[in-house]
Amino acid sequence: MTTDIETVEEFRVRARNWLKATLLPAPPTIAPADTEEAWQHARRLQRVLHDGGFAGICFPTEYGGLGLTTDHQAAFTEESLPYEMPLLLNVPTLAICAASLLDLGTEEQKRTHLPAVLRGDEILVQFLSEPRGGSDLAGLTSRADRDGDRWILNGSKIWSSGAYAADYGLCLARTDWTVPKHQGLTLFLVPVHAEGVTVQRIKQVTGSTEFCQEFFDDVVLPADAVVGAVDGGWAAASRLLFHERAALGGTSPYTSGARPHLGGEADQLLRLAKATGQDGDSRVREDIGEARAMNIVRDQLIAHVTRAIATGTLPPAAGAIPRLFSAENAWLQTDTALRIAGPHGATHTPGDGADTETVGLDYLFRAAWSLAGGSTEMARNVISERVLGMPREAAADRDVPFDQVPHGR
């Protein structure tokens, strides 16, 4: 980074002018994330940002970024809110996977993949959860066996957002079964389209097929596919989960544009109230006021925790605090929207001008915000144990070699 770095205000003005001259206004509703067209469009928008000099604002210059500060990123994010942005690439590609590669990857991995991500040439996803694993990530049974100077991957992962459209996945697999479960894991960078990888899409209650399940059948991985250290996968996954909490909580410095589903925006509630003739109703006005207040608290909490982690006042695990709050705020926002919409939330008519289609779909999907980025129960555990220093909860398999832990088949 040069000493004559552009000031935040200079950067803001330049970004404002460029955005106005280059990008289209943001569409009134978020486009579905389960079509090839949507992902290709996001890639194109990311390339526009890159070519315009506004991609990877906080990524180092040696890996294709701008090497600027979080304040520069915050200024660009604020200015970009009215415009169409490649939001699909924010999570997990930029905020989680690319950020994890920046922290954990070899120099070759970073120079190969990070510039490609910032150009929109590569999409990265997470291969973490397993069909029978629940919230016990360290209890996974997908395995990678060493074969000379390569690895053979077998197993299955699930709930991978956008995997069908991705190029690479960060995959956690077991590489040593003779040690306790946290000690025998390794993180790999897996080509999604490699021989032996099968991706199946999962249809949700909303009709979306964004989530996927993956099957790995004798997938051959080279030695340089390891991210971090062999058998050091839990430390690598912990760093990845830190970035995941930051992304879901709104504290990540690697995203641009609006942050959908961090609690919604109360403007939608006001439109709903007007469209349904309830804008004069005192109860509805109180509900909208509460929603606005919660969003203000959310933004202040994100700013406070971000600063505290950056200065060392709070540990990185404190990212679980805004992640938990954002989930609870998302519930409040979606519940409030449905209460205002009433029957219209279930009987949407195209063109009714009240966003009632998204109200109904958001309500059906509301439980996801208690699970994405780790469940809210896990967030509470992280806060209690790693921020407040409370004792860890009991675990029957702690310090037991994994091949001696009973588990179903």
Tab-separated table of C-alpha atoms in Angstrom:
chain	number	residue	atom	x	y	z
A	1	MET	CA	0.000	0.000	0.000
A	2	THR	CA	1.388	3.387	-0.939
A	3	THR	CA	1.669	6.265	1.520
A	4	ASP	CA	-0.358	8.558	-0.752
A	5	ILE	CA	-3.476	6.418	-0.286
A	6	GLU	CA	-6.704	7.928	-1.554
A	7	THR	CA	-8.747	9.384	1.300
A	8	VAL	CA	-12.082	7.818	2.124
A	9	GLU	CA	-13.992	10.891	0.957
A	10	GLU	CA	-12.058	11.098	-2.305
A	11	PHE	CA	-12.740	7.411	-2.840
A	12	ARG	CA	-16.414	7.885	-1.995
A	13	VAL	CA	-16.853	10.665	-4.549
A	14	ARG	CA	-15.059	8.694	-7.249
A	15	ALA	CA	-17.167	5.607	-6.467
A	16	ARG	CA	-20.392	7.632	-6.495
A	17	ASN	CA	-19.660	9.053	-9.919
A	18	TRP	CA	-18.590	5.703	-11.330
A	19	LEU	CA	-21.611	3.857	-9.975
A	20	LYS	CA	-24.004	6.434	-11.378
A	21	ALA	CA	-22.372	6.309	-14.795
A	22	THR	CA	-21.903	2.530	-14.979
A	23	LEU	CA	-24.463	0.441	-13.106
A	24	LEU	CA	-28.220	0.070	-13.354
A	25	PRO	CA	-30.534	0.770	-10.411
A	26	ALA	CA	-31.097	-2.207	-8.110
A	27	PRO	CA	-34.220	-4.193	-9.010
A	28	PRO	CA	-37.136	-3.795	-6.562
A	29	THR	CA	-36.890	-7.430	-5.471
A	30	ILE	CA	-33.944	-9.792	-5.172
A	31	ALA	CA	-33.747	-12.175	-8.125
A	32	PRO	CA	-33.898	-15.928	-7.421
A	33	ALA	CA	-30.482	-17.398	-6.709
A	34	ASP	CA	-31.139	-20.788	-8.259
A	35	THR	CA	-30.725	-20.186	-11.982
A	36	GLU	CA	-27.646	-20.376	-14.170
A	37	GLU	CA	-28.597	-16.992	-15.616
A	38	ALA	CA	-28.495	-15.358	-12.195
A	39	TRP	CA	-24.991	-16.662	-11.495
A	40	GLN	CA	-23.676	-15.740	-14.933
A	41	HIS	CA	-25.114	-12.265	-14.475
A	42	ALA	CA	-23.374	-11.998	-11.110
A	43	ARG	CA	-20.083	-13.003	-12.738
A	44	ARG	CA	-20.535	-10.269	-15.353
A	45	LEU	CA	-21.307	-7.648	-12.711
A	46	GLN	CA	-18.240	-8.692	-10.732
A	47	ARG	CA	-16.116	-8.248	-13.854
A	48	VAL	CA	-17.574	-4.770	-14.299
A	49	LEU	CA	-16.544	-3.916	-10.725
A	50	HIS	CA	-13.090	-5.350	-11.357
A	51	ASP	CA	-12.523	-3.496	-14.591
A	52	GLY	CA	-13.786	-0.296	-12.993
A	53	GLY	CA	-11.312	-0.608	-10.128
A	54	PHE	CA	-13.796	-1.383	-7.349
A	55	ALA	CA	-13.423	-5.143	-6.749
A	56	GLY	CA	-11.702	-6.547	-3.672
A	57	ILE	CA	-11.428	-3.214	-1.910
A	58	CYS	CA	-9.907	-4.764	1.237
A	59	PHE	CA	-8.010	-7.557	-0.519
A	60	PRO	CA	-4.241	-6.998	-0.907
A	61	THR	CA	-3.019	-5.582	-4.203
A	62	GLU	CA	-0.728	-8.566	-4.817
A	63	TYR	CA	-3.822	-10.752	-5.125
A	64	GLY	CA	-5.838	-8.442	-7.348
A	65	GLY	CA	-7.439	-6.250	-4.700
A	66	LEU	CA	-7.113	-2.555	-3.913
A	67	GLY	CA	-5.405	-2.867	-0.522
A	68	LEU	CA	-7.642	-0.207	1.028
A	69	THR	CA	-9.195	0.054	4.475
A	70	THR	CA	-12.495	-1.119	5.892
A	71	ASP	CA	-13.582	2.529	5.897
A	72	HIS	CA	-13.097	2.642	2.126
A	73	GLN	CA	-15.167	-0.530	1.817
A	74	ALA	CA	-17.895	0.902	4.035
A	75	ALA	CA	-18.033	4.048	1.914
A	76	PHE	CA	-18.346	2.054	-1.302
A	77	THR	CA	-20.994	-0.214	0.208
A	78	GLU	CA	-23.059	2.788	1.240
A	79	GLU	CA	-22.794	4.384	-2.178
A	80	SER	CA	-23.580	1.110	-3.972
A	81	LEU	CA	-26.856	0.387	-2.144
A	82	PRO	CA	-29.099	1.907	-4.871
A	83	TYR	CA	-27.399	-0.063	-7.647
A	84	GLU	CA	-27.460	-3.588	-9.032
A	85	MET	CA	-24.540	-5.509	-7.547
A	86	PRO	CA	-23.244	-9.111	-7.731
A	87	LEU	CA	-24.790	-9.954	-4.362
A	88	LEU	CA	-24.725	-13.694	-5.079
A	89	LEU	CA	-20.927	-13.601	-4.891
A	90	ASN	CA	-20.804	-11.926	-1.478
A	91	VAL	CA	-21.622	-15.104	0.440
A	92	PRO	CA	-19.943	-17.522	0.451
A	93	THR	CA	-17.463	-16.713	-2.340
A	94	LEU	CA	-15.987	-13.390	-1.221
A	95	ALA	CA	-16.781	-13.053	2.471
A	96	ILE	CA	-16.103	-16.653	3.499
A	97	CYS	CA	-14.110	-18.740	1.027
A	98	ALA	CA	-11.860	-16.095	-0.534
A	99	ALA	CA	-11.284	-14.543	2.880
A	100	SER	CA	-10.303	-17.966	4.246
A	101	LEU	CA	-7.905	-18.572	1.353
A	102	LEU	CA	-6.357	-15.179	2.052
A	103	ASP	CA	-5.675	-16.281	5.642
A	104	LEU	CA	-4.809	-19.935	5.085
A	105	GLY	CA	-3.792	-20.527	1.489
A	106	THR	CA	-0.322	-21.026	0.116
A	107	GLU	CA	1.150	-18.237	-1.940
A	108	GLU	CA	0.397	-20.225	-5.087
A	109	GLN	CA	-3.218	-20.822	-4.025
A	110	LYS	CA	-3.748	-17.141	-3.291
A	111	ARG	CA	-2.171	-15.925	-6.522
A	112	THR	CA	-4.106	-18.493	-8.555
A	113	HIS	CA	-7.577	-18.165	-7.073
A	114	LEU	CA	-8.039	-14.746	-5.464
A	115	PRO	CA	-7.531	-12.666	-8.643
A	116	ALA	CA	-9.856	-15.088	-10.475
A	117	VAL	CA	-12.521	-14.596	-7.804
A	118	LEU	CA	-12.224	-10.825	-7.956
A	119	ARG	CA	-12.595	-10.924	-11.755
A	120	GLY	CA	-15.720	-13.063	-11.467
A	121	ASP	CA	-13.970	-15.996	-13.160
A	122	GLU	CA	-14.280	-18.315	-10.149
A	123	ILE	CA	-17.075	-19.018	-7.704
A	124	LEU	CA	-16.183	-20.689	-4.412
A	125	VAL	CA	-18.473	-22.599	-2.043
A	126	GLN	CA	-18.273	-24.479	1.250
A	127	PHE	CA	-18.389	-28.248	1.584
A	128	LEU	CA	-18.787	-28.582	5.341
A	129	SER	CA	-22.105	-29.996	6.621
A	130	GLU	CA	-22.925	-33.670	6.168
A	131	PRO	CA	-26.286	-35.439	5.879
A	132	ARG	CA	-26.066	-37.121	9.282
A	133	GLY	CA	-23.730	-34.668	10.994
A	134	GLY	CA	-26.142	-32.134	12.456
A	135	SER	CA	-24.290	-29.289	14.144
A	136	ASP	CA	-21.305	-31.480	15.080
A	137	LEU	CA	-19.012	-30.423	12.259
A	138	ALA	CA	-15.984	-32.111	13.815
A	139	GLY	CA	-17.846	-35.435	13.769
A	140	LEU	CA	-17.826	-35.636	9.980
A	141	THR	CA	-17.120	-38.927	8.218
A	142	SER	CA	-16.191	-37.872	4.677
A	143	ARG	CA	-12.658	-39.158	4.267
A	144	ALA	CA	-9.531	-38.315	2.324
A	145	ASP	CA	-6.973	-41.121	2.186
A	146	ARG	CA	-3.381	-40.519	1.225
A	147	ASP	CA	-2.244	-42.352	-1.916
A	148	GLY	CA	1.398	-41.541	-2.548
A	149	ASP	CA	1.594	-37.818	-3.257
A	150	ARG	CA	-2.149	-37.469	-3.784
A	151	TRP	CA	-5.415	-37.847	-1.830
A	152	ILE	CA	-8.556	-39.871	-2.592
A	153	LEU	CA	-11.750	-38.197	-1.361
A	154	ASN	CA	-14.971	-40.096	-0.584
A	155	GLY	CA	-18.151	-39.080	1.193
A	156	SER	CA	-20.987	-36.582	0.964
A	157	LYS	CA	-21.723	-32.959	1.893
A	158	ILE	CA	-25.022	-31.094	2.051
A	159	TRP	CA	-26.640	-27.627	2.259
A	160	SER	CA	-23.986	-26.104	-0.003
A	161	SER	CA	-25.415	-22.847	-1.347
A	162	GLY	CA	-24.929	-22.456	-5.095
A	163	ALA	CA	-22.632	-25.473	-5.461
A	164	TYR	CA	-24.071	-26.339	-8.880
A	165	ALA	CA	-22.809	-23.005	-10.226
A	166	ALA	CA	-19.425	-23.071	-8.477
A	167	ASP	CA	-15.912	-23.842	-9.627
A	168	TYR	CA	-14.246	-24.876	-6.349
A	169	GLY	CA	-15.351	-25.920	-2.873
A	170	LEU	CA	-13.521	-25.760	0.436
A	171	CYS	CA	-14.073	-29.282	1.727
A	172	LEU	CA	-13.343	-30.548	5.237
A	173	ALA	CA	-12.544	-34.265	5.362
A	174	ARG	CA	-11.164	-36.762	7.859
A	175	THR	CA	-7.571	-37.768	7.230
A	176	ASP	CA	-6.741	-39.535	10.527
A	177	TRP	CA	-9.243	-41.759	12.351
A	178	THR	CA	-6.925	-42.726	15.225
A	179	VAL	CA	-6.962	-39.352	16.999
A	180	PRO	CA	-9.794	-37.360	18.643
A	181	LYS	CA	-12.226	-35.949	16.132
A	182	HIS	CA	-10.906	-32.370	16.057
A	183	GLN	CA	-7.322	-33.499	15.410
A	184	GLY	CA	-7.757	-35.679	12.322
A	185	LEU	CA	-9.284	-33.250	9.825
A	186	THR	CA	-7.856	-31.546	6.741
A	187	LEU	CA	-9.297	-28.779	4.554
A	188	PHE	CA	-9.064	-29.284	0.773
A	189	LEU	CA	-9.742	-27.088	-2.249
A	190	VAL	CA	-11.850	-29.356	-4.473
A	191	PRO	CA	-12.722	-28.669	-8.145
A	192	VAL	CA	-16.510	-28.960	-8.314
A	193	HIS	CA	-16.390	-30.420	-11.813
A	194	ALA	CA	-13.679	-32.992	-11.109
A	195	GLU	CA	-14.258	-36.622	-12.039
A	196	GLY	CA	-16.109	-38.364	-9.226
A	197	VAL	CA	-17.958	-35.264	-7.964
A	198	THR	CA	-21.754	-35.365	-8.310
A	199	VAL	CA	-23.883	-32.345	-7.395
A	200	GLN	CA	-27.602	-32.738	-6.748
A	201	ARG	CA	-29.918	-29.802	-6.114
A	202	ILE	CA	-32.389	-29.833	-3.216
A	203	LYS	CA	-35.874	-28.391	-3.605
A	204	GLN	CA	-36.957	-26.356	-0.593
A	205	VAL	CA	-40.415	-25.448	0.688
A	206	THR	CA	-40.089	-22.099	-1.116
A	207	GLY	CA	-39.550	-23.888	-4.443
A	208	SER	CA	-35.926	-22.747	-4.613
A	209	THR	CA	-33.193	-25.213	-5.569
A	210	GLU	CA	-30.238	-23.114	-4.415
A	211	PHE	CA	-29.012	-25.666	-1.857
A	212	CYS	CA	-27.149	-28.761	-3.019
A	213	GLN	CA	-25.853	-32.114	-1.866
A	214	GLU	CA	-22.524	-33.397	-3.166
A	215	PHE	CA	-21.218	-36.934	-3.495
A	216	PHE	CA	-17.494	-37.702	-3.754
A	217	ASP	CA	-16.554	-41.072	-5.251
A	218	ASP	CA	-12.789	-41.655	-5.394
A	219	VAL	CA	-12.078	-38.018	-6.257
A	220	VAL	CA	-8.347	-37.615	-6.869
A	221	LEU	CA	-6.813	-34.493	-5.318
A	222	PRO	CA	-3.191	-33.390	-5.697
A	223	ALA	CA	-1.029	-32.622	-2.680
A	224	ASP	CA	-1.360	-28.887	-3.295
A	225	ALA	CA	-5.139	-29.104	-2.795
A	226	VAL	CA	-4.569	-28.989	0.978
A	227	VAL	CA	-5.486	-25.632	2.520
A	228	GLY	CA	-3.550	-25.074	5.722
A	229	ALA	CA	-1.857	-28.079	7.304
A	230	VAL	CA	-2.553	-31.783	6.926
A	231	ASP	CA	-4.547	-32.843	10.023
A	232	GLY	CA	-4.814	-29.150	10.877
A	233	GLY	CA	-8.263	-28.869	9.382
A	234	TRP	CA	-10.065	-27.880	12.555
A	235	ALA	CA	-7.952	-24.748	12.927
A	236	ALA	CA	-8.593	-23.983	9.249
A	237	ALA	CA	-12.322	-24.647	9.625
A	238	SER	CA	-12.439	-22.439	12.718
A	239	ARG	CA	-11.023	-19.588	10.704
A	240	LEU	CA	-13.530	-20.274	7.923
A	241	LEU	CA	-16.348	-20.281	10.486
A	242	PHE	CA	-15.091	-16.946	11.828
A	243	HIS	CA	-15.520	-15.495	8.352
A	244	GLU	CA	-18.921	-17.185	8.049
A	245	ARG	CA	-20.134	-15.556	11.275
A	246	ALA	CA	-18.802	-12.221	10.054
A	247	ALA	CA	-20.613	-12.612	6.743
A	248	LEU	CA	-23.936	-13.583	8.327
A	249	GLY	CA	-23.581	-11.007	11.071
A	250	GLY	CA	-22.713	-8.181	8.717
A	251	THR	CA	-19.167	-7.501	9.942
A	252	SER	CA	-17.269	-8.867	6.936
A	253	PRO	CA	-15.039	-6.283	5.200
A	254	TYR	CA	-15.137	-8.191	1.923
A	255	THR	CA	-18.685	-7.569	0.646
A	256	SER	CA	-20.246	-4.739	-1.331
A	257	GLY	CA	-23.848	-3.746	-1.934
A	258	ALA	CA	-26.970	-4.434	0.082
A	259	ARG	CA	-26.973	-7.139	2.748
A	260	PRO	CA	-30.205	-9.044	2.190
A	261	HIS	CA	-31.672	-10.993	5.087
A	262	LEU	CA	-29.582	-9.318	7.755
A	263	GLY	CA	-32.924	-8.178	9.067
A	264	GLY	CA	-34.629	-6.667	6.062
A	265	GLU	CA	-35.294	-2.992	5.639
A	266	ALA	CA	-38.276	-1.242	7.202
A	267	ASP	CA	-39.022	0.597	3.926
A	268	GLN	CA	-40.658	-2.614	2.716
A	269	LEU	CA	-42.887	-2.618	5.776
A	270	LEU	CA	-43.986	0.922	5.048
A	271	ARG	CA	-44.793	-0.004	1.435
A	272	LEU	CA	-46.802	-2.949	2.684
A	273	ALA	CA	-48.727	-0.780	5.113
A	274	LYS	CA	-49.562	1.740	2.405
A	275	ALA	CA	-50.517	-0.911	-0.145
A	276	THR	CA	-52.869	-2.590	2.334
A	277	GLY	CA	-54.347	0.682	3.629
A	278	GLN	CA	-52.883	0.308	7.110
A	279	ASP	CA	-50.403	3.163	7.205
A	280	GLY	CA	-52.689	5.069	9.566
A	281	ASP	CA	-53.184	2.158	11.958
A	282	SER	CA	-51.434	2.851	15.283
A	283	ARG	CA	-50.513	-0.804	15.862
A	284	VAL	CA	-48.957	-1.110	12.417
A	285	ARG	CA	-47.065	2.147	12.901
A	286	GLU	CA	-45.688	0.860	16.206
A	287	ASP	CA	-44.587	-2.367	14.511
A	288	ILE	CA	-42.786	-0.418	11.781
A	289	GLY	CA	-41.156	1.785	14.404
A	290	GLU	CA	-39.886	-1.253	16.286
A	291	ALA	CA	-38.513	-2.737	13.057
A	292	ARG	CA	-36.702	0.497	12.210
A	293	ALA	CA	-35.267	0.709	15.726
A	294	MET	CA	-33.999	-2.875	15.519
A	295	ASN	CA	-32.234	-2.126	12.251
A	296	ILE	CA	-30.559	0.907	13.803
A	297	VAL	CA	-29.405	-1.247	16.721
A	298	ARG	CA	-28.199	-3.873	14.244
A	299	ASP	CA	-26.092	-1.373	12.308
A	300	GLN	CA	-24.631	0.120	15.493
A	301	LEU	CA	-23.856	-3.346	16.860
A	302	ILE	CA	-22.128	-4.365	13.631
A	303	ALA	CA	-20.029	-1.184	13.684
A	304	HIS	CA	-19.154	-1.565	17.368
A	305	VAL	CA	-18.173	-5.242	17.193
A	306	THR	CA	-16.213	-4.705	13.964
A	307	ARG	CA	-14.152	-1.945	15.587
A	308	ALA	CA	-13.677	-3.945	18.778
A	309	ILE	CA	-12.392	-7.021	16.934
A	310	ALA	CA	-10.103	-4.884	14.755
A	311	THR	CA	-8.559	-3.189	17.820
A	312	GLY	CA	-8.347	-6.354	19.893
A	313	THR	CA	-10.852	-5.177	22.487
A	314	LEU	CA	-12.978	-8.220	21.680
A	315	PRO	CA	-11.751	-11.613	20.396
A	316	PRO	CA	-12.604	-12.694	16.824
A	317	ALA	CA	-15.253	-15.032	18.257
A	318	ALA	CA	-17.288	-11.929	19.134
A	319	GLY	CA	-18.489	-11.994	15.533
A	320	ALA	CA	-21.078	-14.450	16.872
A	321	ILE	CA	-22.814	-11.543	18.662
A	322	PRO	CA	-24.037	-9.646	15.565
A	323	ARG	CA	-24.605	-12.987	13.827
A	324	LEU	CA	-27.044	-13.971	16.618
A	325	PHE	CA	-28.685	-10.553	16.682
A	326	SER	CA	-29.074	-10.498	12.911
A	327	ALA	CA	-30.873	-13.848	12.978
A	328	GLU	CA	-33.286	-12.678	15.660
A	329	ASN	CA	-33.817	-9.412	13.817
A	330	ALA	CA	-34.542	-11.321	10.599
A	331	TRP	CA	-37.258	-13.257	12.429
A	332	LEU	CA	-38.783	-10.028	13.741
A	333	GLN	CA	-38.720	-8.389	10.312
A	334	THR	CA	-40.282	-11.348	8.497
A	335	ASP	CA	-42.913	-11.867	11.211
A	336	THR	CA	-43.795	-8.172	11.127
A	337	ALA	CA	-44.058	-8.164	7.335
A	338	LEU	CA	-46.415	-11.143	7.389
A	339	ARG	CA	-48.516	-9.585	10.150
A	340	ILE	CA	-48.940	-6.430	8.074
A	341	ALA	CA	-49.533	-8.291	4.806
A	342	GLY	CA	-52.119	-10.571	6.407
A	343	PRO	CA	-53.806	-12.898	3.901
A	344	HIS	CA	-51.983	-11.148	1.054
A	345	GLY	CA	-48.801	-12.904	2.215
A	346	ALA	CA	-50.325	-16.197	1.086
A	347	THR	CA	-52.436	-14.963	-1.847
A	348	HIS	CA	-49.931	-12.849	-3.744
A	349	THR	CA	-51.172	-11.386	-7.001
A	350	PRO	CA	-48.505	-10.285	-9.509
A	351	GLY	CA	-48.493	-6.533	-9.865
A	352	ASP	CA	-50.199	-5.815	-6.555
A	353	GLY	CA	-47.366	-3.415	-5.709
A	354	ALA	CA	-47.027	-4.650	-2.147
A	355	ASP	CA	-44.074	-7.079	-2.331
A	356	THR	CA	-46.395	-9.752	-0.968
A	357	GLU	CA	-44.703	-12.552	-2.901
A	358	THR	CA	-41.414	-11.981	-1.113
A	359	VAL	CA	-43.248	-11.646	2.210
A	360	GLY	CA	-44.680	-15.148	1.943
A	361	LEU	CA	-41.441	-16.695	0.674
A	362	ASP	CA	-39.340	-14.951	3.321
A	363	TYR	CA	-41.625	-16.259	6.033
A	364	LEU	CA	-41.365	-19.817	4.706
A	365	PHE	CA	-37.588	-19.430	4.715
A	366	ARG	CA	-37.322	-17.679	8.104
A	367	ALA	CA	-35.960	-20.748	9.928
A	368	ALA	CA	-32.886	-20.652	7.670
A	369	TRP	CA	-31.616	-17.542	9.443
A	370	SER	CA	-31.395	-19.493	12.709
A	371	LEU	CA	-29.197	-22.066	10.936
A	372	ALA	CA	-27.098	-20.221	8.329
A	373	GLY	CA	-23.584	-19.566	9.525
A	374	GLY	CA	-24.057	-22.042	12.364
A	375	SER	CA	-27.206	-22.306	14.430
A	376	THR	CA	-28.178	-19.628	16.925
A	377	GLU	CA	-27.630	-22.197	19.684
A	378	MET	CA	-24.044	-22.603	18.461
A	379	ALA	CA	-23.643	-18.823	18.378
A	380	ARG	CA	-24.723	-18.671	22.019
A	381	ASN	CA	-22.176	-21.350	22.885
A	382	VAL	CA	-19.429	-19.416	21.094
A	383	ILE	CA	-20.353	-16.229	22.943
A	384	SER	CA	-20.502	-17.940	26.328
A	385	GLU	CA	-17.331	-20.010	25.976
A	386	ARG	CA	-15.025	-17.900	23.800
A	387	VAL	CA	-16.141	-14.355	24.629
A	388	LEU	CA	-17.389	-14.588	28.221
A	389	GLY	CA	-15.018	-17.389	29.263
A	390	MET	CA	-17.709	-19.703	30.640
A	391	PRO	CA	-16.971	-23.443	30.964
A	392	ARG	CA	-17.388	-25.606	27.879
A	393	GLU	CA	-20.401	-27.874	27.747
A	394	ALA	CA	-19.811	-31.570	28.311
A	395	ALA	CA	-19.024	-33.869	25.360
A	396	ALA	CA	-18.850	-37.658	25.709
A	397	ASP	CA	-16.443	-38.055	22.790
A	398	ARG	CA	-13.925	-35.409	23.829
A	399	ASP	CA	-10.342	-36.714	23.688
A	400	VAL	CA	-11.552	-40.118	22.421
A	401	PRO	CA	-9.913	-41.470	19.212
A	402	PHE	CA	-12.520	-41.107	16.496
A	403	ASP	CA	-12.334	-44.752	15.427
A	404	GLN	CA	-13.470	-45.647	18.954
A	405	VAL	CA	-16.487	-43.330	18.960
A	406	PRO	CA	-19.757	-45.215	18.341
A	407	HIS	CA	-21.727	-43.815	15.424
A	408	GLY	CA	-24.506	-45.132	13.198
A	409	ARG	CA	-24.134	-46.388	9.699
